[in-house]
């Protein structure tokens, strides 16, 4: 009886120990799996975060490089534009200076031409006044000569010269004779000269 009880107790102990082992296995194995999977998930998450962070840092670095390049391009463009603006300002200043010189030269030429025109007008005015004065003098002289010619014609028409007077006046110098006397003496001289030729 005691052996059977001992065997039975042994069986119960073995079975209980097996059951306890089974229970412990059932309870411990999932716990280990869960912890290892969580650790793996954590490691994966950390690895992904590191990769994403590195990618972000890399992208940021690329953006910084691109931004720096664009800033350099902008600076170069600014320098080019400033240089072009300076060149255009210099050309504009040169053009304005040339314009001022041309304007001054044109003003001087206009002033000189105006002075010449005034001098020419004054000279023409003086010449015209001289011509008009000379014309007036000639008209007055012509009138006087016409009056004298009329007087001479009347004197010649009324003047009678005898042969004795002719011989007397012939001996006088011409500048001492009056016009009627000079004409009469000349006419009679040529008349007597032709008369003597005919008589010869």
PDB file of C-alpha atoms in Angstrom:
ATOM      1  CA  UNK A   1       0.000   0.000   0.000  1.00  0.00           C
ATOM      2  CA  UNK A   2       2.739   2.377   0.905  1.00  0.00           C
ATOM      3  CA  UNK A   3       4.550   1.712  -2.377  1.00  0.00           C
ATOM      4  CA  UNK A   4       1.416   2.377  -4.392  1.00  0.00           C
ATOM      5  CA  UNK A   5       0.889   5.585  -2.509  1.00  0.00           C
ATOM      6  CA  UNK A   6       4.514   6.571  -3.090  1.00  0.00           C
ATOM      7  CA  UNK A   7       4.254   5.776  -6.782  1.00  0.00           C
ATOM      8  CA  UNK A   8       1.038   7.664  -7.011  1.00  0.00           C
ATOM      9  CA  UNK A   9       2.564  10.580  -5.214  1.00  0.00           C
ATOM     10  CA  UNK A  10       5.530  10.470  -7.553  1.00  0.00           C
ATOM     11  CA  UNK A  11       3.231  10.452 -10.552  1.00  0.00           C
ATOM     12  CA  UNK A  12       1.337  13.362  -9.160  1.00  0.00           C
ATOM     13  CA  UNK A  13       4.542  15.242  -8.486  1.00  0.00           C
ATOM     14  CA  UNK A  14       5.848  14.574 -11.975  1.00  0.00           C
ATOM     15  CA  UNK A  15       2.605  15.494 -13.588  1.00  0.00           C
ATOM     16  CA  UNK A  16       2.309  18.568 -11.468  1.00  0.00           C
ATOM     17  CA  UNK A  17       5.844  19.508 -12.227  1.00  0.00           C
ATOM     18  CA  UNK A  18       5.198  18.972 -15.912  1.00  0.00           C
ATOM     19  CA  UNK A  19       2.067  21.001 -15.725  1.00  0.00           C
ATOM     20  CA  UNK A  20       3.882  23.684 -13.850  1.00  0.00           C
ATOM     21  CA  UNK A  21       6.608  23.616 -16.446  1.00  0.00           C
ATOM     22  CA  UNK A  22       4.015  23.723 -19.193  1.00  0.00           C
ATOM     23  CA  UNK A  23       2.349  26.621 -17.478  1.00  0.00           C
ATOM     24  CA  UNK A  24       5.632  28.366 -16.956  1.00  0.00           C
ATOM     25  CA  UNK A  25       6.544  27.770 -20.559  1.00  0.00           C
ATOM     26  CA  UNK A  26       3.223  29.035 -21.723  1.00  0.00           C
ATOM     27  CA  UNK A  27       3.502  32.118 -19.571  1.00  0.00           C
ATOM     28  CA  UNK A  28       7.201  32.964 -20.141  1.00  0.00           C
ATOM     29  CA  UNK A  29       7.575  32.291 -23.837  1.00  0.00           C
ATOM     30  CA  UNK A  30       5.040  34.897 -25.019  1.00  0.00           C
ATOM     31  CA  UNK A  31       6.521  37.452 -22.624  1.00  0.00           C
ATOM     32  CA  UNK A  32       9.979  37.020 -24.127  1.00  0.00           C
ATOM     33  CA  UNK A  33       8.571  37.198 -27.638  1.00  0.00           C
ATOM     34  CA  UNK A  34       6.669  40.363 -26.834  1.00  0.00           C
ATOM     35  CA  UNK A  35       9.668  42.074 -25.262  1.00  0.00           C
ATOM     36  CA  UNK A  36      11.979  41.118 -28.115  1.00  0.00           C
ATOM     37  CA  UNK A  37       9.454  42.254 -30.710  1.00  0.00           C
ATOM     38  CA  UNK A  38       9.001  45.523 -28.876  1.00  0.00           C
ATOM     39  CA  UNK A  39      12.732  45.954 -28.759  1.00  0.00           C
ATOM     40  CA  UNK A  40      12.937  45.185 -32.462  1.00  0.00           C
ATOM     41  CA  UNK A  41      10.088  47.585 -33.176  1.00  0.00           C
ATOM     42  CA  UNK A  42      11.827  50.200 -31.056  1.00  0.00           C
ATOM     43  CA  UNK A  43      15.084  49.628 -32.856  1.00  0.00           C
ATOM     44  CA  UNK A  44      13.309  49.820 -36.208  1.00  0.00           C
ATOM     45  CA  UNK A  45      11.573  53.008 -35.143  1.00  0.00           C
ATOM     46  CA  UNK A  46      14.847  54.487 -33.928  1.00  0.00           C
ATOM     47  CA  UNK A  47      16.564  53.426 -37.142  1.00  0.00           C
ATOM     48  CA  UNK A  48      13.800  54.952 -39.252  1.00  0.00           C
ATOM     49  CA  UNK A  49      13.904  58.139 -37.230  1.00  0.00           C
ATOM     50  CA  UNK A  50      17.668  58.319 -37.678  1.00  0.00           C
ATOM     51  CA  UNK A  51      17.338  57.689 -41.400  1.00  0.00           C
ATOM     52  CA  UNK A  52      14.576  60.257 -41.710  1.00  0.00           C
ATOM     53  CA  UNK A  53      16.569  62.715 -39.639  1.00  0.00           C
ATOM     54  CA  UNK A  54      19.666  62.109 -41.740  1.00  0.00           C
ATOM     55  CA  UNK A  55      17.583  62.543 -44.867  1.00  0.00           C
ATOM     56  CA  UNK A  56      16.125  65.753 -43.471  1.00  0.00           C
ATOM     57  CA  UNK A  57      19.576  67.009 -42.518  1.00  0.00           C
ATOM     58  CA  UNK A  58      20.867  66.044 -45.938  1.00  0.00           C
ATOM     59  CA  UNK A  59      17.959  67.791 -47.636  1.00  0.00           C
ATOM     60  CA  UNK A  60      18.482  70.838 -45.431  1.00  0.00           C
ATOM     61  CA  UNK A  61      22.150  70.831 -46.335  1.00  0.00           C
ATOM     62  CA  UNK A  62      21.274  70.589 -50.022  1.00  0.00           C
ATOM     63  CA  UNK A  63      18.781  73.417 -49.625  1.00  0.00           C
ATOM     64  CA  UNK A  64      21.411  75.494 -47.847  1.00  0.00           C
ATOM     65  CA  UNK A  65      23.871  74.821 -50.670  1.00  0.00           C
ATOM     66  CA  UNK A  66      21.242  75.667 -53.272  1.00  0.00           C
ATOM     67  CA  UNK A  67      20.278  78.797 -51.344  1.00  0.00           C
ATOM     68  CA  UNK A  68      23.926  79.803 -51.085  1.00  0.00           C
ATOM     69  CA  UNK A  69      24.387  79.263 -54.818  1.00  0.00           C
ATOM     70  CA  UNK A  70      21.291  81.300 -55.574  1.00  0.00           C
ATOM     71  CA  UNK A  71      22.489  84.029 -53.237  1.00  0.00           C
ATOM     72  CA  UNK A  72      25.800  84.028 -55.072  1.00  0.00           C
ATOM     73  CA  UNK A  73      23.952  84.216 -58.383  1.00  0.00           C
ATOM     74  CA  UNK A  74      21.845  87.086 -57.051  1.00  0.00           C
ATOM     75  CA  UNK A  75      24.970  88.864 -55.818  1.00  0.00           C
ATOM     76  CA  UNK A  76      26.617  88.374 -59.205  1.00  0.00           C
ATOM     77  CA  UNK A  77      23.509  89.677 -60.940  1.00  0.00           C
ATOM     78  CA  UNK A  78      23.477  92.653 -58.584  1.00  0.00           C
ATOM     79  CA  UNK A  79      27.110  93.367 -59.408  1.00  0.00           C
ATOM     80  CA  UNK A  80      26.384  93.047 -63.139  1.00  0.00           C
ATOM     81  CA  UNK A  81      23.344  95.296 -62.900  1.00  0.00           C
ATOM     82  CA  UNK A  82      25.204  97.845 -60.800  1.00  0.00           C
ATOM     83  CA  UNK A  83      28.043  97.814 -63.327  1.00  0.00           C
ATOM     84  CA  UNK A  84      25.591  98.279 -66.186  1.00  0.00           C
ATOM     85  CA  UNK A  85      23.823 101.049 -64.276  1.00  0.00           C
ATOM     86  CA  UNK A  86      27.154 102.807 -63.705  1.00  0.00           C
ATOM     87  CA  UNK A  87      28.027 102.451 -67.395  1.00  0.00           C
ATOM     88  CA  UNK A  88      24.612 103.786 -68.407  1.00  0.00           C
ATOM     89  CA  UNK A  89      24.965 106.671 -65.954  1.00  0.00           C
ATOM     90  CA  UNK A  90      28.388 107.484 -67.407  1.00  0.00           C
ATOM     91  CA  UNK A  91      26.955 107.372 -70.931  1.00  0.00           C
ATOM     92  CA  UNK A  92      24.042 109.532 -69.806  1.00  0.00           C
ATOM     93  CA  UNK A  93      26.409 112.042 -68.208  1.00  0.00           C
ATOM     94  CA  UNK A  94      28.527 112.081 -71.371  1.00  0.00           C
ATOM     95  CA  UNK A  95      25.414 112.596 -73.487  1.00  0.00           C
ATOM     96  CA  UNK A  96      24.239 115.426 -71.218  1.00  0.00           C
ATOM     97  CA  UNK A  97      27.694 116.999 -71.370  1.00  0.00           C
ATOM     98  CA  UNK A  98      27.720 116.750 -75.162  1.00  0.00           C
ATOM     99  CA  UNK A  99      24.225 118.232 -75.232  1.00  0.00           C
ATOM    100  CA  UNK A 100      25.364 121.148 -73.073  1.00  0.00           C
ATOM    101  CA  UNK A 101      28.372 121.728 -75.322  1.00  0.00           C
ATOM    102  CA  UNK A 102      26.228 121.599 -78.459  1.00  0.00           C
ATOM    103  CA  UNK A 103      23.641 123.894 -76.890  1.00  0.00           C
ATOM    104  CA  UNK A 104      26.354 126.360 -75.874  1.00  0.00           C
ATOM    105  CA  UNK A 105      27.925 126.191 -79.333  1.00  0.00           C
ATOM    106  CA  UNK A 106      24.538 126.682 -80.974  1.00  0.00           C
ATOM    107  CA  UNK A 107      23.776 129.629 -78.700  1.00  0.00           C
ATOM    108  CA  UNK A 108      27.151 131.167 -79.540  1.00  0.00           C
ATOM    109  CA  UNK A 109      26.552 130.656 -83.257  1.00  0.00           C
ATOM    110  CA  UNK A 110      23.079 132.149 -82.997  1.00  0.00           C
ATOM    111  CA  UNK A 111      24.428 135.112 -81.042  1.00  0.00           C
ATOM    112  CA  UNK A 112      27.224 135.586 -83.573  1.00  0.00           C
ATOM    113  CA  UNK A 113      24.795 135.295 -86.487  1.00  0.00           C
ATOM    114  CA  UNK A 114      22.416 137.731 -84.837  1.00  0.00           C
ATOM    115  CA  UNK A 115      25.268 140.192 -84.347  1.00  0.00           C
ATOM    116  CA  UNK A 116      26.309 139.722 -87.977  1.00  0.00           C
ATOM    117  CA  UNK A 117      22.709 140.137 -89.076  1.00  0.00           C
ATOM    118  CA  UNK A 118      22.376 143.349 -87.063  1.00  0.00           C
ATOM    119  CA  UNK A 119      25.672 144.628 -88.457  1.00  0.00           C
ATOM    120  CA  UNK A 120      24.575 143.717 -91.983  1.00  0.00           C
ATOM    121  CA  UNK A 121      21.204 145.375 -91.472  1.00  0.00           C
ATOM    122  CA  UNK A 122      22.893 148.481 -90.081  1.00  0.00           C
ATOM    123  CA  UNK A 123      25.329 148.521 -92.989  1.00  0.00           C
ATOM    124  CA  UNK A 124      22.510 148.051 -95.495  1.00  0.00           C
ATOM    125  CA  UNK A 125      20.570 150.818 -93.776  1.00  0.00           C
ATOM    126  CA  UNK A 126      23.558 153.144 -93.984  1.00  0.00           C
ATOM    127  CA  UNK A 127      24.142 152.240 -97.621  1.00  0.00           C
ATOM    128  CA  UNK A 128      20.460 152.754 -98.390  1.00  0.00           C
ATOM    129  CA  UNK A 129      20.508 156.120 -96.652  1.00  0.00           C
ATOM    130  CA  UNK A 130      23.652 157.039 -98.599  1.00  0.00           C
ATOM    131  CA  UNK A 131      22.032 155.941-101.865  1.00  0.00           C
ATOM    132  CA  UNK A 132      18.854 157.857-101.102  1.00  0.00           C
ATOM    133  CA  UNK A 133      20.864 160.931-100.150  1.00  0.00           C
ATOM    134  CA  UNK A 134      22.955 160.617-103.307  1.00  0.00           C
ATOM    135  CA  UNK A 135      19.809 160.135-105.368  1.00  0.00           C
ATOM    136  CA  UNK A 136      18.283 163.232-103.812  1.00  0.00           C
ATOM    137  CA  UNK A 137      21.461 165.180-104.500  1.00  0.00           C
ATOM    138  CA  UNK A 138      21.519 163.942-108.098  1.00  0.00           C
ATOM    139  CA  UNK A 139      17.892 164.869-108.547  1.00  0.00           C
ATOM    140  CA  UNK A 140      18.592 168.334-107.188  1.00  0.00           C
ATOM    141  CA  UNK A 141      21.697 168.613-109.389  1.00  0.00           C
ATOM    142  CA  UNK A 142      19.725 167.375-112.383  1.00  0.00           C
ATOM    143  CA  UNK A 143      17.045 169.947-111.689  1.00  0.00           C
ATOM    144  CA  UNK A 144      19.668 172.658-111.403  1.00  0.00           C
ATOM    145  CA  UNK A 145      21.328 171.497-114.627  1.00  0.00           C
ATOM    146  CA  UNK A 146      18.010 171.430-116.414  1.00  0.00           C
ATOM    147  CA  UNK A 147      17.311 174.929-115.200  1.00  0.00           C
ATOM    148  CA  UNK A 148      20.776 176.024-116.319  1.00  0.00           C
ATOM    149  CA  UNK A 149      20.310 174.288-119.662  1.00  0.00           C
ATOM    150  CA  UNK A 150      17.055 176.154-120.112  1.00  0.00           C
ATOM    151  CA  UNK A 151      18.805 179.372-119.267  1.00  0.00           C
ATOM    152  CA  UNK A 152      21.606 178.552-121.711  1.00  0.00           C
ATOM    153  CA  UNK A 153      19.147 177.740-124.469  1.00  0.00           C
ATOM    154  CA  UNK A 154      17.351 180.993-123.874  1.00  0.00           C
ATOM    155  CA  UNK A 155      20.644 182.909-123.734  1.00  0.00           C
ATOM    156  CA  UNK A 156      21.906 181.230-126.896  1.00  0.00           C
ATOM    157  CA  UNK A 157      18.675 181.959-128.652  1.00  0.00           C
ATOM    158  CA  UNK A 158      18.777 185.598-127.612  1.00  0.00           C
ATOM    159  CA  UNK A 159      22.565 186.003-127.856  1.00  0.00           C
ATOM    160  CA  UNK A 160      23.871 187.874-130.896  1.00  0.00           C
ATOM    161  CA  UNK A 161      27.559 188.074-131.632  1.00  0.00           C
ATOM    162  CA  UNK A 162      29.050 190.432-134.202  1.00  0.00           C
ATOM    163  CA  UNK A 163      32.295 189.739-136.024  1.00  0.00           C
ATOM    164  CA  UNK A 164      34.023 192.418-133.978  1.00  0.00           C
ATOM    165  CA  UNK A 165      32.802 190.849-130.728  1.00  0.00           C
ATOM    166  CA  UNK A 166      33.855 187.459-132.042  1.00  0.00           C
ATOM    167  CA  UNK A 167      37.390 188.632-132.724  1.00  0.00           C
ATOM    168  CA  UNK A 168      37.535 190.223-129.285  1.00  0.00           C
ATOM    169  CA  UNK A 169      36.198 187.203-127.415  1.00  0.00           C
ATOM    170  CA  UNK A 170      38.407 184.869-129.409  1.00  0.00           C
ATOM    171  CA  UNK A 171      41.428 186.334-127.696  1.00  0.00           C
ATOM    172  CA  UNK A 172      40.130 185.585-124.183  1.00  0.00           C
ATOM    173  CA  UNK A 173      40.944 182.297-122.369  1.00  0.00           C
ATOM    174  CA  UNK A 174      38.101 179.787-122.429  1.00  0.00           C
ATOM    175  CA  UNK A 175      37.679 179.727-118.648  1.00  0.00           C
ATOM    176  CA  UNK A 176      36.950 183.469-118.686  1.00  0.00           C
ATOM    177  CA  UNK A 177      34.108 183.126-121.192  1.00  0.00           C
ATOM    178  CA  UNK A 178      30.509 182.518-120.264  1.00  0.00           C
ATOM    179  CA  UNK A 179      28.799 179.521-121.725  1.00  0.00           C
ATOM    180  CA  UNK A 180      26.876 181.497-124.359  1.00  0.00           C
ATOM    181  CA  UNK A 181      30.053 183.334-125.310  1.00  0.00           C
ATOM    182  CA  UNK A 182      32.067 180.098-125.470  1.00  0.00           C
ATOM    183  CA  UNK A 183      29.422 178.348-127.568  1.00  0.00           C
ATOM    184  CA  UNK A 184      29.045 181.311-129.898  1.00  0.00           C
ATOM    185  CA  UNK A 185      32.799 181.651-130.348  1.00  0.00           C
ATOM    186  CA  UNK A 186      33.141 177.906-131.028  1.00  0.00           C
ATOM    187  CA  UNK A 187      30.263 177.884-133.496  1.00  0.00           C
ATOM    188  CA  UNK A 188      31.540 180.934-135.328  1.00  0.00           C
ATOM    189  CA  UNK A 189      35.066 179.559-135.349  1.00  0.00           C
ATOM    190  CA  UNK A 190      33.959 176.354-137.075  1.00  0.00           C
ATOM    191  CA  UNK A 191      31.667 178.336-139.354  1.00  0.00           C
ATOM    192  CA  UNK A 192      34.422 180.697-140.487  1.00  0.00           C
ATOM    193  CA  UNK A 193      36.809 177.763-140.852  1.00  0.00           C
ATOM    194  CA  UNK A 194      34.454 175.960-143.214  1.00  0.00           C
ATOM    195  CA  UNK A 195      33.737 179.201-145.005  1.00  0.00           C
ATOM    196  CA  UNK A 196      37.447 179.786-145.671  1.00  0.00           C
ATOM    197  CA  UNK A 197      37.799 176.227-146.983  1.00  0.00           C
ATOM    198  CA  UNK A 198      34.954 176.764-149.376  1.00  0.00           C
ATOM    199  CA  UNK A 199      36.395 180.048-150.558  1.00  0.00           C
ATOM    200  CA  UNK A 200      39.786 178.446-151.164  1.00  0.00           C
TER     201      UNK A 200
END
